[in-house]
């Protein structure tokens, strides 16, 4: 059955959904891999690698194709454009794919999709790329912004923003980090099993497990097929969560019996982590805007078998008078531009815009203003995002401290010493991929304490 499936045809369909119809890469790829579970591990790995690589490197691939084509990629038929992207990726970035195979399969695919008249064009462009793949054209380094944009396939406005905030050296590290291969990070459900025991159980199934080196509940795993096939995942003994996101729970530092409100919680990773840290005590209320999002949280609550957390539908911009000054801790992990996680969701960088970032920063302020009312005097507010944008991060944190009865709360004692930034003593931290440490997404965390009356 698997032999009847043309993997390159599957890849093309996925890329058209992502690049031409605006679908999210993780959702489309995940659905396709689920549909073709019967394919061999090698075939599914090939599909994943080419899809994600072609999306990650889209700007670079188009720049390369434009250097060998009289027709710019933006004016090509969508099918041809995406055939060139996926095939150029194989030629330039995949050593295990023969040049002849990449070119000939692309030509066949163009013909099968009704573009037989363009077979010569596709073949000519790809053959020229193959011949010159070790000396491909790139922009001159005198324009460092354009050079970085093409080399790391990241829109120039994002590069400019990071150059201004982080400087040239750190910007290049951040850009390069999105292409680093790294194992999956998981968080042990400490309420159910010690991390050492979980690691041994996973190893007994042939899964490669390593300690993160930063947090005791954090492990990395490799050499597995897919998560639902792992018994310990189905039993709720661990969740998938990035190290940066796990730090939020640690910095929150919940105390036994605390009532914690998470105003934008889906899919619930931080809420669930805090519930685990409460060790069966207190209550975490995890809210989000729609029932679909809340259902995701409820699925995870059920899988992890936690009794001290509940999920509910609520609009974070609408004041809930029943919760005024009721929460010991309010977690506001708010909608953001997501520029810190492009290593995992590469299509974000193409869909984001400066106007969108400004609109999100305004929404974040609106939610922070409402959420602040739920914090008890002497209680804690955590503001976090998974982006690298001063407008959404440090500027919003400063605005909040200046306009509400809260003070920044130092949290260096809860931060791994090896990566603790100087700013932690001033109540905030920005985590930079490729700079902070191995395996960290881009992330911003600020902690505030409400002034006692």
Coordinates of C-alpha atoms in Angstrom, one line a residue:
X1 CA 0.0 0.0 0.0
X2 CA 2.8 2.4 1.0
X3 CA 4.5 1.9 -2.4
X4 CA 1.5 3.4 -4.2
X5 CA 2.0 6.8 -2.6
X6 CA 4.3 9.3 -4.3
X7 CA 5.9 11.1 -1.3
X8 CA 6.9 14.1 -3.4
X9 CA 3.3 14.5 -4.5
X10 CA 2.3 14.5 -0.9
X11 CA 4.9 17.1 -0.1
X12 CA 3.7 19.3 -2.9
X13 CA 0.1 19.2 -1.7
X14 CA 1.2 20.1 1.8
X15 CA 3.4 23.0 0.6
X16 CA 0.5 24.4 -1.5
X17 CA -1.7 24.4 1.6
X18 CA 0.9 26.2 3.6
X19 CA 2.4 28.6 1.1
X20 CA -0.5 29.4 -1.1
X21 CA -3.5 29.0 1.2
X22 CA -2.0 30.2 4.5
X23 CA -2.5 27.0 6.5
X24 CA -0.3 26.4 9.5
X25 CA 2.6 24.1 8.8
X26 CA 2.4 22.1 12.0
X27 CA -1.3 21.3 11.5
X28 CA -1.1 20.4 7.8
X29 CA 2.0 18.3 8.2
X30 CA 0.6 16.6 11.3
X31 CA -2.7 15.8 9.5
X32 CA -0.8 14.4 6.5
X33 CA 1.5 12.2 8.7
X34 CA -1.5 10.9 10.5
X35 CA -3.2 10.1 7.2
X36 CA -0.1 8.2 6.0
X37 CA 0.8 6.4 9.2
X38 CA 1.2 3.2 7.2
X39 CA 4.2 4.6 5.2
X40 CA 7.6 3.6 6.4
X41 CA 9.4 5.7 9.0
X42 CA 11.9 6.7 6.3
X43 CA 9.2 7.9 4.0
X44 CA 7.4 9.9 6.7
X45 CA 10.8 11.4 7.8
X46 CA 11.5 12.4 4.2
X47 CA 8.1 14.1 3.9
X48 CA 8.7 16.0 7.2
X49 CA 12.2 17.0 6.3
X50 CA 11.4 18.4 2.9
X51 CA 8.2 20.1 4.0
X52 CA 9.7 21.9 7.0
X53 CA 12.9 22.6 5.2
X54 CA 11.1 24.1 2.2
X55 CA 9.1 26.3 4.5
X56 CA 12.0 27.3 6.7
X57 CA 14.2 28.2 3.7
X58 CA 11.5 29.7 1.5
X59 CA 13.1 33.2 1.0
X60 CA 16.5 31.6 0.3
X61 CA 15.0 29.0 -2.1
X62 CA 13.2 31.7 -4.0
X63 CA 16.3 33.9 -4.2
X64 CA 18.2 30.9 -5.6
X65 CA 15.5 30.1 -8.2
X66 CA 15.3 33.7 -9.2
X67 CA 19.0 33.7 -9.9
X68 CA 18.5 31.0 -12.5
X69 CA 15.1 31.9 -13.9
X70 CA 13.9 34.7 -16.2
X71 CA 10.5 34.4 -14.5
X72 CA 10.6 35.5 -10.9
X73 CA 9.1 33.0 -8.4
X74 CA 6.4 35.4 -7.4
X75 CA 5.0 35.3 -11.0
X76 CA 5.2 31.5 -11.4
X77 CA 2.2 29.2 -11.2
X78 CA 1.8 28.1 -7.6
X79 CA 2.4 24.4 -8.5
X80 CA 5.6 25.2 -10.4
X81 CA 6.8 27.6 -7.7
X82 CA 6.4 25.0 -5.0
X83 CA 7.9 22.2 -7.1
X84 CA 11.0 24.4 -7.5
X85 CA 11.1 25.2 -3.8
X86 CA 11.0 21.6 -2.7
X87 CA 13.4 20.4 -5.3
X88 CA 15.9 23.2 -4.7
X89 CA 15.8 22.3 -1.0
X90 CA 16.7 18.7 -1.9
X91 CA 19.5 19.8 -4.2
X92 CA 21.1 22.3 -1.8
X93 CA 20.4 21.0 1.7
X94 CA 19.9 17.2 1.5
X95 CA 23.1 15.2 0.9
X96 CA 21.2 11.9 0.8
X97 CA 19.2 12.9 -2.3
X98 CA 20.8 12.4 -5.8
X99 CA 20.7 15.5 -8.0
X100 CA 19.3 13.4 -10.9
X101 CA 16.5 12.1 -8.7
X102 CA 15.5 15.6 -7.4
X103 CA 15.4 17.0 -11.0
X104 CA 13.7 14.1 -12.7
X105 CA 11.0 13.7 -10.1
X106 CA 10.3 17.4 -10.3
X107 CA 9.8 17.2 -14.0
X108 CA 7.5 14.1 -13.6
X109 CA 5.5 15.9 -10.9
X110 CA 5.0 19.0 -13.1
X111 CA 3.7 16.8 -15.9
X112 CA 1.4 14.9 -13.6
X113 CA -0.1 18.2 -12.3
X114 CA -0.9 19.3 -15.9
X115 CA 2.1 21.5 -16.6
X116 CA 3.8 19.3 -19.2
X117 CA 4.6 22.4 -21.3
X118 CA 6.8 23.6 -18.4
X119 CA 8.9 20.4 -18.0
X120 CA 11.8 22.0 -19.9
X121 CA 11.7 25.1 -17.8
X122 CA 11.6 23.1 -14.5
X123 CA 14.4 20.9 -15.7
X124 CA 16.6 23.7 -16.9
X125 CA 16.3 25.8 -13.7
X126 CA 17.0 22.8 -11.5
X127 CA 19.9 21.4 -13.6
X128 CA 21.6 24.8 -13.4
X129 CA 21.1 25.0 -9.6
X130 CA 22.5 21.5 -9.3
X131 CA 25.6 22.4 -11.3
X132 CA 26.3 25.5 -9.3
X133 CA 25.0 24.5 -5.8
X134 CA 28.5 24.9 -4.2
X135 CA 28.8 28.5 -5.4
X136 CA 25.3 29.8 -5.3
X137 CA 24.8 33.6 -5.5
X138 CA 24.1 35.6 -2.3
X139 CA 23.6 39.3 -1.5
X140 CA 26.7 41.3 -0.7
X141 CA 27.6 41.5 3.0
X142 CA 27.8 45.3 2.7
X143 CA 24.0 45.2 3.2
X144 CA 24.0 43.1 6.3
X145 CA 20.2 43.2 6.7
X146 CA 19.6 41.9 3.2
X147 CA 22.4 39.4 3.5
X148 CA 21.0 37.9 6.8
X149 CA 17.5 38.0 5.4
X150 CA 18.4 35.8 2.4
X151 CA 20.9 33.6 4.1
X152 CA 18.6 32.8 7.0
X153 CA 15.3 33.2 5.1
X154 CA 13.8 35.7 7.5
X155 CA 11.9 38.9 6.4
X156 CA 14.2 41.9 6.4
X157 CA 12.0 43.9 8.7
X158 CA 12.4 41.2 11.4
X159 CA 16.2 41.2 10.8
X160 CA 16.3 45.0 11.2
X161 CA 14.3 44.9 14.4
X162 CA 16.7 42.3 15.9
X163 CA 19.8 44.1 14.7
X164 CA 18.5 47.2 16.6
X165 CA 17.7 45.3 19.8
X166 CA 20.5 42.7 20.0
X167 CA 23.3 43.7 17.7
X168 CA 24.8 41.9 14.7
X169 CA 26.5 39.1 16.5
X170 CA 23.5 38.0 18.6
X171 CA 21.1 38.6 15.7
X172 CA 23.1 36.1 13.6
X173 CA 23.0 33.6 16.4
X174 CA 19.3 34.0 16.8
X175 CA 18.8 33.6 13.1
X176 CA 21.0 30.5 12.8
X177 CA 19.4 28.8 15.8
X178 CA 16.1 28.3 13.9
X179 CA 17.9 25.7 11.8
X180 CA 19.6 23.8 14.6
X181 CA 18.3 20.3 15.0
X182 CA 17.3 19.5 18.6
X183 CA 15.6 16.7 20.3
X184 CA 12.0 17.0 21.7
X185 CA 11.8 18.5 25.2
X186 CA 9.3 17.0 27.5
X187 CA 8.2 17.9 31.1
X188 CA 7.9 15.0 33.5
X189 CA 4.5 15.0 35.4
X190 CA 6.2 15.3 38.8
X191 CA 2.8 14.7 40.5
X192 CA 2.7 11.2 39.0
X193 CA 6.3 10.0 38.7
X194 CA 9.9 11.0 39.5
X195 CA 11.8 12.1 36.3
X196 CA 14.5 9.4 36.9
X197 CA 11.9 6.7 36.8
X198 CA 10.2 8.2 33.7
X199 CA 13.6 8.3 32.0
X200 CA 14.2 4.6 32.7
X201 CA 10.8 3.6 31.5
X202 CA 11.2 5.4 28.3
X203 CA 14.7 3.9 27.8
X204 CA 13.2 0.4 28.2
X205 CA 11.2 1.1 25.0
X206 CA 14.3 2.1 23.1
X207 CA 13.7 5.9 23.4
X208 CA 16.9 7.9 23.8
X209 CA 16.5 10.1 26.9
X210 CA 18.8 12.9 28.2
X211 CA 18.5 15.3 31.1
X212 CA 18.1 18.9 30.1
X213 CA 20.7 20.1 32.5
X214 CA 18.6 23.1 33.5
X215 CA 15.3 21.9 35.2
X216 CA 14.9 18.6 37.1
X217 CA 11.5 17.9 35.4
X218 CA 12.9 18.6 31.9
X219 CA 14.1 15.7 29.7
X220 CA 14.8 15.4 26.0
X221 CA 13.8 12.4 23.9
X222 CA 14.9 11.0 20.5
X223 CA 14.5 7.8 18.6
X224 CA 10.8 7.4 18.8
X225 CA 8.1 7.1 16.1
X226 CA 5.3 9.4 17.3
X227 CA 4.0 10.5 20.7
X228 CA 0.7 8.6 20.8
X229 CA 2.7 5.4 20.3
X230 CA 4.5 6.0 23.6
X231 CA 2.7 4.3 26.5
X232 CA 4.0 6.9 29.1
X233 CA 2.6 9.7 27.1
X234 CA -0.8 8.1 26.8
X235 CA -0.7 7.5 30.6
X236 CA -0.1 11.2 31.2
X237 CA 3.4 10.8 32.7
X238 CA 4.8 13.6 30.6
X239 CA 3.9 16.6 28.4
X240 CA 5.7 18.2 25.5
X241 CA 6.9 21.6 26.6
X242 CA 9.9 23.9 25.7
X243 CA 12.4 24.8 28.3
X244 CA 11.6 28.5 28.0
X245 CA 7.9 27.8 28.7
X246 CA 8.8 25.6 31.7
X247 CA 10.7 28.5 33.3
X248 CA 7.4 30.4 33.6
X249 CA 6.1 27.8 36.0
X250 CA 9.3 27.9 38.0
X251 CA 9.4 31.7 38.2
X252 CA 5.7 31.8 39.1
X253 CA 6.7 29.9 42.3
X254 CA 3.3 28.8 43.5
X255 CA 2.8 28.1 47.2
X256 CA 0.6 25.3 48.6
X257 CA -3.0 26.2 48.5
X258 CA -2.7 29.1 46.0
X259 CA -5.4 30.0 43.6
X260 CA -3.9 30.6 40.2
X261 CA -5.7 32.1 37.3
X262 CA -4.3 31.6 33.7
X263 CA -6.2 34.0 31.5
X264 CA -5.0 32.7 28.1
X265 CA -4.1 29.1 28.8
X266 CA -4.6 26.9 25.7
X267 CA -3.3 24.3 25.2
X268 CA -2.5 24.4 28.9
X269 CA 1.2 23.6 29.3
X270 CA 2.0 26.3 31.8
X271 CA -1.3 25.8 33.8
X272 CA -0.7 22.1 34.0
X273 CA 2.9 22.6 35.1
X274 CA 1.8 25.0 37.9
X275 CA -0.8 22.4 39.0
X276 CA 1.9 19.8 39.2
X277 CA 4.1 22.2 41.2
X278 CA 1.2 22.7 43.7
X279 CA 1.4 19.0 44.4
X280 CA -2.3 18.3 44.6
X281 CA -3.1 21.5 46.6
X282 CA -4.8 24.7 45.6
X283 CA -6.6 25.3 42.3
X284 CA -5.5 26.4 38.9
X285 CA -8.3 27.9 36.6
X286 CA -7.2 27.8 33.0
X287 CA -9.2 30.0 30.7
X288 CA -9.3 30.7 27.0
X289 CA -11.5 32.3 24.5
X290 CA -13.3 29.4 22.8
X291 CA -14.6 26.0 23.6
X292 CA -12.3 24.5 21.0
X293 CA -9.3 25.9 22.9
X294 CA -10.7 24.9 26.3
X295 CA -11.3 21.4 25.0
X296 CA -7.6 21.1 24.3
X297 CA -6.8 22.0 27.9
X298 CA -9.4 19.6 29.2
X299 CA -7.9 16.8 27.1
X300 CA -4.5 17.4 28.7
X301 CA -6.0 17.6 32.2
X302 CA -7.7 14.3 31.7
X303 CA -4.6 12.7 30.3
X304 CA -2.4 13.9 33.1
X305 CA -5.1 13.0 35.7
X306 CA -4.7 16.2 37.7
X307 CA -7.5 17.1 40.2
X308 CA -6.4 20.6 41.1
X309 CA -7.0 22.3 37.8
X310 CA -10.2 23.2 35.8
X311 CA -10.7 24.8 32.4
X312 CA -13.4 27.3 31.4
X313 CA -14.3 29.6 28.5
X314 CA -13.8 33.3 29.1
X315 CA -12.7 36.4 27.1
X316 CA -9.6 37.8 28.7
X317 CA -10.5 41.3 27.6
X318 CA -13.8 41.3 29.5
X319 CA -13.8 42.0 33.3
X320 CA -15.1 39.2 35.5
X321 CA -16.3 40.9 38.6
X322 CA -16.5 37.6 40.5
X323 CA -12.7 37.3 40.4
X324 CA -11.7 40.8 41.5
X325 CA -8.7 40.4 43.9
X326 CA -9.3 36.7 44.3
X327 CA -6.1 35.2 42.8
X328 CA -2.8 34.7 44.5
X329 CA -1.2 34.5 41.1
X330 CA -2.4 35.6 37.6
X331 CA -0.6 34.3 34.6
X332 CA -0.9 36.4 31.5
X333 CA 0.9 34.4 28.8
X334 CA -0.7 36.5 26.0
X335 CA -1.3 36.3 22.3
X336 CA 1.9 37.5 20.6
X337 CA 3.6 37.7 17.2
X338 CA 5.5 34.4 18.0
X339 CA 8.9 35.5 16.6
X340 CA 10.7 33.5 19.3
X341 CA 9.4 30.2 18.1
X342 CA 10.1 30.3 14.4
X343 CA 12.5 27.4 14.8
X344 CA 9.4 25.2 15.5
X345 CA 6.8 27.1 13.5
X346 CA 8.6 28.7 10.6
X347 CA 5.6 30.0 8.7
X348 CA 5.1 32.5 11.6
X349 CA 7.9 34.7 10.2
X350 CA 6.2 35.0 6.8
X351 CA 2.8 35.8 8.2
X352 CA 3.9 38.4 10.8
X353 CA 4.0 42.1 10.1
X354 CA 5.0 45.3 11.8
X355 CA 1.3 46.4 11.9
X356 CA 0.3 43.1 13.4
X357 CA 2.9 43.4 16.1
X358 CA 1.6 46.8 17.0
X359 CA -2.0 45.6 17.2
X360 CA -0.9 42.7 19.4
X361 CA 1.0 45.0 21.7
X362 CA -2.2 47.0 22.1
X363 CA -4.3 43.9 22.8
X364 CA -1.7 42.8 25.4
X365 CA -2.1 46.1 27.3
X366 CA -5.8 45.7 27.2
X367 CA -5.7 42.2 28.7
X368 CA -3.0 43.2 31.3
X369 CA -5.3 46.0 32.5
X370 CA -8.2 43.7 33.0
X371 CA -6.1 40.8 34.5
X372 CA -4.4 43.0 37.0
X373 CA -7.7 43.5 38.8
X374 CA -7.8 39.7 39.7
X375 CA -4.6 39.8 41.7
X376 CA -4.9 40.0 45.5
X377 CA -3.0 42.8 47.2
X378 CA 0.5 41.2 47.8
X379 CA -0.2 38.7 45.0
X380 CA 1.8 38.0 41.8
X381 CA 1.2 38.8 38.1
X382 CA 3.3 37.0 35.5
X383 CA 3.4 38.5 32.0
X384 CA 5.0 36.3 29.3
X385 CA 5.2 36.0 25.5
X386 CA 7.0 33.7 23.0
X387 CA 8.2 36.6 20.9
X388 CA 11.4 38.7 20.4
X389 CA 10.0 42.2 20.0
X390 CA 10.6 45.0 22.4
X391 CA 7.2 46.6 21.7
X392 CA 5.5 43.5 23.0
X393 CA 8.0 42.7 25.7
X394 CA 10.1 45.3 27.6
X395 CA 8.0 48.2 26.5
X396 CA 4.8 46.6 27.7
X397 CA 6.4 45.5 31.0
X398 CA 7.6 49.0 31.6
X399 CA 4.2 50.4 30.7
X400 CA 2.5 48.0 33.2
X401 CA 4.8 48.9 36.1
X402 CA 4.3 52.6 35.5
X403 CA 0.5 52.5 35.3
X404 CA -0.7 50.0 37.8
X405 CA -0.1 49.4 41.5
X406 CA 2.5 46.7 40.9
X407 CA 6.3 46.5 41.4
X408 CA 8.7 44.4 39.5
X409 CA 9.6 41.2 41.5
X410 CA 13.2 39.8 41.3
X411 CA 13.2 36.1 40.4
X412 CA 16.9 35.2 40.0
X413 CA 16.6 32.5 42.7
X414 CA 14.2 30.5 40.5
X415 CA 16.3 30.8 37.4
X416 CA 19.1 28.3 36.4
X417 CA 22.3 30.0 37.4
X418 CA 24.1 29.1 34.1
X419 CA 21.7 31.2 32.0
X420 CA 20.3 33.7 34.5
X421 CA 20.4 37.2 32.9
X422 CA 21.3 40.3 34.8
X423 CA 17.8 41.6 34.3
X424 CA 16.3 38.9 36.5
X425 CA 17.0 41.0 39.6
X426 CA 14.9 43.7 38.0
X427 CA 12.0 41.3 37.4
X428 CA 12.3 40.4 33.8
X429 CA 14.2 38.1 31.4
X430 CA 14.5 37.7 27.7
X431 CA 15.6 34.3 26.4
X432 CA 17.3 34.3 23.0
X433 CA 17.7 31.2 20.8
X434 CA 21.3 30.4 20.2
X435 CA 22.4 32.9 22.8
X436 CA 20.8 31.9 26.1
X437 CA 21.6 28.2 26.0
X438 CA 21.0 25.0 24.1
X439 CA 17.3 24.2 23.4
X440 CA 15.7 27.5 24.4
X441 CA 13.0 29.2 22.4
X442 CA 12.8 33.0 22.2
X443 CA 10.8 34.0 25.2
X444 CA 10.0 37.0 27.5
X445 CA 9.0 36.7 31.2
X446 CA 8.2 39.5 33.6
X447 CA 7.1 39.1 37.2
X448 CA 5.3 41.8 39.3
X449 CA 3.9 41.9 42.8
X450 CA 0.8 43.9 43.7
X451 CA 1.5 46.5 46.3
X452 CA -0.1 45.6 49.7
X453 CA -2.6 48.1 51.0

